[in-house]
CSV table of N, CA and C in Angstrom, one decimal:
chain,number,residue,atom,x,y,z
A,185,UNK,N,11.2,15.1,8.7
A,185,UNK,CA,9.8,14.7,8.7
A,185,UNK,C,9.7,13.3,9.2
A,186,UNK,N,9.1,13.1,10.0
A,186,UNK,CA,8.4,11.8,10.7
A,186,UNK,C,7.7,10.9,9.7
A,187,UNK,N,8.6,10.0,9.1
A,187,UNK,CA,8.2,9.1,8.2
A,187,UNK,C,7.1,7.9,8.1
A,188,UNK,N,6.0,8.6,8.8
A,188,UNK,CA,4.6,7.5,9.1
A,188,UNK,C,3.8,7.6,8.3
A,189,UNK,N,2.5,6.9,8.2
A,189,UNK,CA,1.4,6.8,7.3
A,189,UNK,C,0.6,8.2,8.2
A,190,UNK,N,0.9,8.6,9.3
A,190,UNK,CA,-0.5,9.7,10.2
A,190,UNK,C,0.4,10.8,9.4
A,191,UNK,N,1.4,11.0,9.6
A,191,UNK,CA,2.1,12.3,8.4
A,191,UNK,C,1.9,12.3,7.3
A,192,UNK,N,1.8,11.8,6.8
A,192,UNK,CA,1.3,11.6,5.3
A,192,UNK,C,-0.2,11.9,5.0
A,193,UNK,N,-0.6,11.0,5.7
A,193,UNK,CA,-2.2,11.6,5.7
A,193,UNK,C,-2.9,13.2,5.8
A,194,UNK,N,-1.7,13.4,7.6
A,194,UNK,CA,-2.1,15.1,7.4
A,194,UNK,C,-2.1,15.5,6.7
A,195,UNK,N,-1.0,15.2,5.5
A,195,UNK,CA,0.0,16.1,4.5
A,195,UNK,C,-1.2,16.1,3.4
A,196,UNK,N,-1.9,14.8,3.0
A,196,UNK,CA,-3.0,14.9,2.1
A,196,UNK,C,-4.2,16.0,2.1
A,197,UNK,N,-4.7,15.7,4.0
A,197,UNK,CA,-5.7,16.9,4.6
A,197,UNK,C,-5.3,18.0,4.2
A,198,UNK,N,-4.2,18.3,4.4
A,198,UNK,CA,-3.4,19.6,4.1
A,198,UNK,C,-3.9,20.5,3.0
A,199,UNK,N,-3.0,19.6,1.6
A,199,UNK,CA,-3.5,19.7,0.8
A,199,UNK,C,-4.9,19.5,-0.1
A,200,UNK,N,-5.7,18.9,0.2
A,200,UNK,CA,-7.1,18.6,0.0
A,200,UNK,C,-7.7,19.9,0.6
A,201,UNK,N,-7.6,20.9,1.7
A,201,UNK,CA,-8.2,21.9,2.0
A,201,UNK,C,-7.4,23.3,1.3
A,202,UNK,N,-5.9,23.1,1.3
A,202,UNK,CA,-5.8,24.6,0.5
A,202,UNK,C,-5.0,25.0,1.9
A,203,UNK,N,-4.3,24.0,3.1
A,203,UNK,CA,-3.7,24.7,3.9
A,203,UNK,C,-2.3,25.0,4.2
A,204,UNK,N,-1.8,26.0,3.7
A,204,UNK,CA,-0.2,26.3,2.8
A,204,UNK,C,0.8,26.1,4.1
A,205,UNK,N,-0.1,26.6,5.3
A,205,UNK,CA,1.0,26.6,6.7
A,205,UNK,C,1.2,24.9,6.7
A,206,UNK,N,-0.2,24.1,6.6
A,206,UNK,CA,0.1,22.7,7.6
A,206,UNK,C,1.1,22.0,6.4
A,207,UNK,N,1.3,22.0,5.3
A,207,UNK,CA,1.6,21.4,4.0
A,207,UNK,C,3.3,22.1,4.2
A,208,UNK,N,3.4,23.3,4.3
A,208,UNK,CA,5.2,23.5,4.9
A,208,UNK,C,5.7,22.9,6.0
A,209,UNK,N,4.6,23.2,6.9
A,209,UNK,CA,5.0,22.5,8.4
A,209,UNK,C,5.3,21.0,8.5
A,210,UNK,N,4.7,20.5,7.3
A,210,UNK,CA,4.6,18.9,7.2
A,210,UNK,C,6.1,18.3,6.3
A,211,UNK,N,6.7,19.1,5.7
A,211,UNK,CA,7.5,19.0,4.9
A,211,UNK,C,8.9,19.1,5.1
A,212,UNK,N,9.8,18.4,5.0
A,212,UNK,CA,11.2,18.7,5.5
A,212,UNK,C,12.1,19.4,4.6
A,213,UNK,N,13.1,20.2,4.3
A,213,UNK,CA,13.7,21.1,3.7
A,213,UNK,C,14.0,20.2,1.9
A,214,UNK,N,14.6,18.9,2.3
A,214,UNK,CA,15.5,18.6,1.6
A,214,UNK,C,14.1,17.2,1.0
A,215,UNK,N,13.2,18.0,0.2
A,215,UNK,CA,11.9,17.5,-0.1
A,215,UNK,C,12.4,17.2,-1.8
A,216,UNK,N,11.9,16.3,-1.9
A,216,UNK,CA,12.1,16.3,-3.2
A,216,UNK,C,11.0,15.4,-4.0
A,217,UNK,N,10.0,15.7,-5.3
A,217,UNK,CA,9.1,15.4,-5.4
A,217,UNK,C,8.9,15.1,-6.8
A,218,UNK,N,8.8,13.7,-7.6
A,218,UNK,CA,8.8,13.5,-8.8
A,218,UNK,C,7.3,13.4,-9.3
A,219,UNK,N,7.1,13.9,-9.7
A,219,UNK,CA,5.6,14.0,-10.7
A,219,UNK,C,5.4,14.7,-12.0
A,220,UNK,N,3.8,14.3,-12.3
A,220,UNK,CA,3.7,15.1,-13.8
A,220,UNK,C,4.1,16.3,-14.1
A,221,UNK,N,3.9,17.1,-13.1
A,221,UNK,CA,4.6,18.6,-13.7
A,221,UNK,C,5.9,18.6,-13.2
A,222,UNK,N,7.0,17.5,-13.1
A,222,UNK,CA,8.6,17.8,-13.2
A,222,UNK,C,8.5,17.6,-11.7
A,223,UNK,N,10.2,17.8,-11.4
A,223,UNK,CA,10.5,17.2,-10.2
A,223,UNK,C,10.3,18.7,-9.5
A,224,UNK,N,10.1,18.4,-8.3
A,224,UNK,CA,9.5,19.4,-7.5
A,224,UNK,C,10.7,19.6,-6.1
A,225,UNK,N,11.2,20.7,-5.5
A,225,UNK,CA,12.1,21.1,-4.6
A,225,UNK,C,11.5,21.8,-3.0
A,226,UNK,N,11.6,21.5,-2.3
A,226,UNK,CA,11.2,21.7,-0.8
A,226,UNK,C,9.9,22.1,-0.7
A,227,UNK,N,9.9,22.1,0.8
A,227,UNK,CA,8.5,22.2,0.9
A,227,UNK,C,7.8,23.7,-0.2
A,228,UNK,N,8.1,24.6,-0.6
A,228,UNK,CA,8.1,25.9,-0.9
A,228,UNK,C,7.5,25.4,-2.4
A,229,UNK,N,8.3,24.7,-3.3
A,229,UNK,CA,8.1,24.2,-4.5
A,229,UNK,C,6.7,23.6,-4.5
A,230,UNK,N,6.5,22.4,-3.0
A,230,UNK,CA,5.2,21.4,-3.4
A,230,UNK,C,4.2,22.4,-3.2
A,231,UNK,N,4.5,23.3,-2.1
A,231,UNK,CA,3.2,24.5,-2.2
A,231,UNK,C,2.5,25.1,-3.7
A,232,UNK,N,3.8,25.6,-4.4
A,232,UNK,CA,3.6,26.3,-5.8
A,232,UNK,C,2.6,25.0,-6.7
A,233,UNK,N,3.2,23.4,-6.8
A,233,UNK,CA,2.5,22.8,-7.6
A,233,UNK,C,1.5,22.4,-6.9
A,234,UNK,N,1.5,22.3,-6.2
A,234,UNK,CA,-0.2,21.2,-5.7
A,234,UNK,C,-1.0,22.6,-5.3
A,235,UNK,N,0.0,23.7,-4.7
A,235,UNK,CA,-2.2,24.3,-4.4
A,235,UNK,C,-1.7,25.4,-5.4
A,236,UNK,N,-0.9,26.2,-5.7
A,236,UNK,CA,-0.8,27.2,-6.8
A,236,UNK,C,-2.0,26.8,-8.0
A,237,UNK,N,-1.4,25.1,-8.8
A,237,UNK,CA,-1.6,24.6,-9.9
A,237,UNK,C,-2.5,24.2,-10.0
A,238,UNK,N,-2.6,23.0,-9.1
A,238,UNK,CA,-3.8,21.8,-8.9
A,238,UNK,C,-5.0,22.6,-7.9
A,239,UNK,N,-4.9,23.2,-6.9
A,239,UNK,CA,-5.8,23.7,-6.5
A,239,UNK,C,-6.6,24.8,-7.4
A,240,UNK,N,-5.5,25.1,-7.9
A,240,UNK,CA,-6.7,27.0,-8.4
A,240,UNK,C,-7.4,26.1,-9.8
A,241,UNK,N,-6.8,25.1,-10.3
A,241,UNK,CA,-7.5,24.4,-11.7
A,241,UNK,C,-8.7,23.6,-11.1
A,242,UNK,N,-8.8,22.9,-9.9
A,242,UNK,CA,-9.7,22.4,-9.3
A,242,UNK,C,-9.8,22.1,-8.2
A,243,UNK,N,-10.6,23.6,-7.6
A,243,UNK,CA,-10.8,24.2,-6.6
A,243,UNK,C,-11.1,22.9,-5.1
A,244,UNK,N,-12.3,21.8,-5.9
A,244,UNK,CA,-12.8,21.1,-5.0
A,244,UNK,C,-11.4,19.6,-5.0
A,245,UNK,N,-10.3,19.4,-5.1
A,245,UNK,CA,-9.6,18.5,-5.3
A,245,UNK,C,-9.3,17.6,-4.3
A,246,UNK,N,-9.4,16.6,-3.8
A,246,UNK,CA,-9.3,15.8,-2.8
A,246,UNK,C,-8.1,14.5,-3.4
A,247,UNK,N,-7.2,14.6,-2.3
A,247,UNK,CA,-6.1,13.6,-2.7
A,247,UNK,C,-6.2,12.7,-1.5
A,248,UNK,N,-5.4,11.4,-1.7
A,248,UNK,CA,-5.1,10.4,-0.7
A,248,UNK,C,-3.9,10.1,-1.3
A,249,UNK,N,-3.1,9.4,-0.1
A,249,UNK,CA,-1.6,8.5,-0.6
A,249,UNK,C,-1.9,7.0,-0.8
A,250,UNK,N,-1.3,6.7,-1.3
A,250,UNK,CA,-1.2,5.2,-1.5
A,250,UNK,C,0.0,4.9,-2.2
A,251,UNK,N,0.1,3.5,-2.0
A,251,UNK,CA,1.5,2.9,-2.1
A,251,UNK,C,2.7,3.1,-1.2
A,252,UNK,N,2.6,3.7,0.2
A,252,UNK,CA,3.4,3.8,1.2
A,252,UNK,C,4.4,3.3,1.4
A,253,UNK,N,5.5,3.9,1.1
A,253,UNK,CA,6.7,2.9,0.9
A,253,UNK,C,7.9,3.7,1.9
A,254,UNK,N,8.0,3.1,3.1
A,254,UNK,CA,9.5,3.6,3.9
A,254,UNK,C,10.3,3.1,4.6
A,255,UNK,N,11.7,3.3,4.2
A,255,UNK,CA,13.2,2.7,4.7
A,255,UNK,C,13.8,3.9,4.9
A,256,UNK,N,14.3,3.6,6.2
A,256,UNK,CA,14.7,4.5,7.2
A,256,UNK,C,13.9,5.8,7.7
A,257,UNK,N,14.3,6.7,7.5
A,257,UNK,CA,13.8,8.3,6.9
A,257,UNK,C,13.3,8.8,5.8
A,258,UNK,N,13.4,7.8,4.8
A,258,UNK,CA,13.0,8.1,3.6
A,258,UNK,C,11.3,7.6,3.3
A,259,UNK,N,10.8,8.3,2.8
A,259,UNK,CA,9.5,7.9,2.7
A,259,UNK,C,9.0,8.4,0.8
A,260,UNK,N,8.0,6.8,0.5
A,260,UNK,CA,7.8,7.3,-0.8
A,260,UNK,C,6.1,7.0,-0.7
A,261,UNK,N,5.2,8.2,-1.6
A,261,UNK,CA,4.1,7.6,-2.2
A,261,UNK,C,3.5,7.9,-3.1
A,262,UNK,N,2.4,7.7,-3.5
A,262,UNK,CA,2.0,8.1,-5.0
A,262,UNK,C,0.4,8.9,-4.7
A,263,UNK,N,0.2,9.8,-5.1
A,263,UNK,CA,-0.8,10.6,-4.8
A,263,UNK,C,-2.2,10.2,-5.8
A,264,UNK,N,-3.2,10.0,-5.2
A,264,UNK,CA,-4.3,9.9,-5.9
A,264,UNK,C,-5.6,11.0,-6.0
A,265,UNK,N,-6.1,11.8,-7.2
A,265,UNK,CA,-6.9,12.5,-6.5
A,265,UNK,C,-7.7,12.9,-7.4
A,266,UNK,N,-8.8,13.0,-6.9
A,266,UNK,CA,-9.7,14.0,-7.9
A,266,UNK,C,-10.1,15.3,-7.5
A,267,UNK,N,-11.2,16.1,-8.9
A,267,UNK,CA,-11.4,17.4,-9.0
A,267,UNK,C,-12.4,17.9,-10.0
A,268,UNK,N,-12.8,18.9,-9.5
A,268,UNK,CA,-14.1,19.1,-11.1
A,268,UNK,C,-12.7,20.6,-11.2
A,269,UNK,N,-12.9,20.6,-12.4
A,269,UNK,CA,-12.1,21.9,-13.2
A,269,UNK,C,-12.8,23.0,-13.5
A,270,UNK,N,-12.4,24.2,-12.6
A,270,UNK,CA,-13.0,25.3,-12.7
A,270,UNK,C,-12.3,26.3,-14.0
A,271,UNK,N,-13.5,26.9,-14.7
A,271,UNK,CA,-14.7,27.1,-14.1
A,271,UNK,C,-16.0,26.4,-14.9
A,272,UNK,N,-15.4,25.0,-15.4
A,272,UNK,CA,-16.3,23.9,-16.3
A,272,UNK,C,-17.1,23.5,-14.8
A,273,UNK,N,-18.6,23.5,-15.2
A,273,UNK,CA,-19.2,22.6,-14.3
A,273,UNK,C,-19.3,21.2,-14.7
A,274,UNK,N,-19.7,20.7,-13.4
A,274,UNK,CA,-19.6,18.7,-14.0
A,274,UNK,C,-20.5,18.6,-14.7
A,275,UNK,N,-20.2,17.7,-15.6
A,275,UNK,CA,-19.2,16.7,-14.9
A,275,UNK,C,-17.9,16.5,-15.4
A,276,UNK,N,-17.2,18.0,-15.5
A,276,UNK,CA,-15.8,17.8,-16.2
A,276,UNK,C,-15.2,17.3,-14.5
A,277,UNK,N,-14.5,16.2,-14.5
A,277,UNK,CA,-14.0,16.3,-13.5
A,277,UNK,C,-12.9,15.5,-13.7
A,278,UNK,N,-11.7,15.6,-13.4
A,278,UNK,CA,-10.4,15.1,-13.5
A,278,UNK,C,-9.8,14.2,-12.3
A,279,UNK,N,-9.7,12.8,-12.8
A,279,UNK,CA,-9.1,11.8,-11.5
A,279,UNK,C,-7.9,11.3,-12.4
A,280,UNK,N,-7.2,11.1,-11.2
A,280,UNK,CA,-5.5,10.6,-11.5
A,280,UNK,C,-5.1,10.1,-10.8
């Protein structure tokens, strides 16, 4: 994976819309992903937690990166996002 801030961002769009091709395509095999629900394994894994989990709980979920941090090939950042929680209407809505 192409260790830039425009990859990363796709990768957000990606996931912000629910698109499972662009979010594998974005991803390199040897993916590894530490967050609230446990560490997370290639691109296949971040599919299961962000749109499996986080999408089907809140459908409308919009994420950004921030904290962009990369040396070499390695790239780190911290996901920000909100969501209303289906099928509560708002204003239950969940930011993190």
């Amino acid at each position: 994976m192409a260790g830039d801030a425009t990859v990363i961002n796709e990768l957000m769009a990606a996931i912000s819309t629910g698109d499972l091709d662009a979010v594998s395509g974005l991803l390199g095999p040897d993916l590894v992903s530490h967050g609230a629900l446990g560490d997370v394994h290639g691109p296949a894994g971040l599919v299961e937690v962000m749109i499996a989990n986080v999408r089907t709980a809140h459908p409308d979920v919009a994420v950004e990166a921030v904290g962009l941090i990369q040396e070499g090939d390695m790239v780190s950042w911290r996901i920000e996002g909100s969501g209303t929680r289906s099928p509560e209407p708002p204003p239950n809505r969940l930011t993190w």
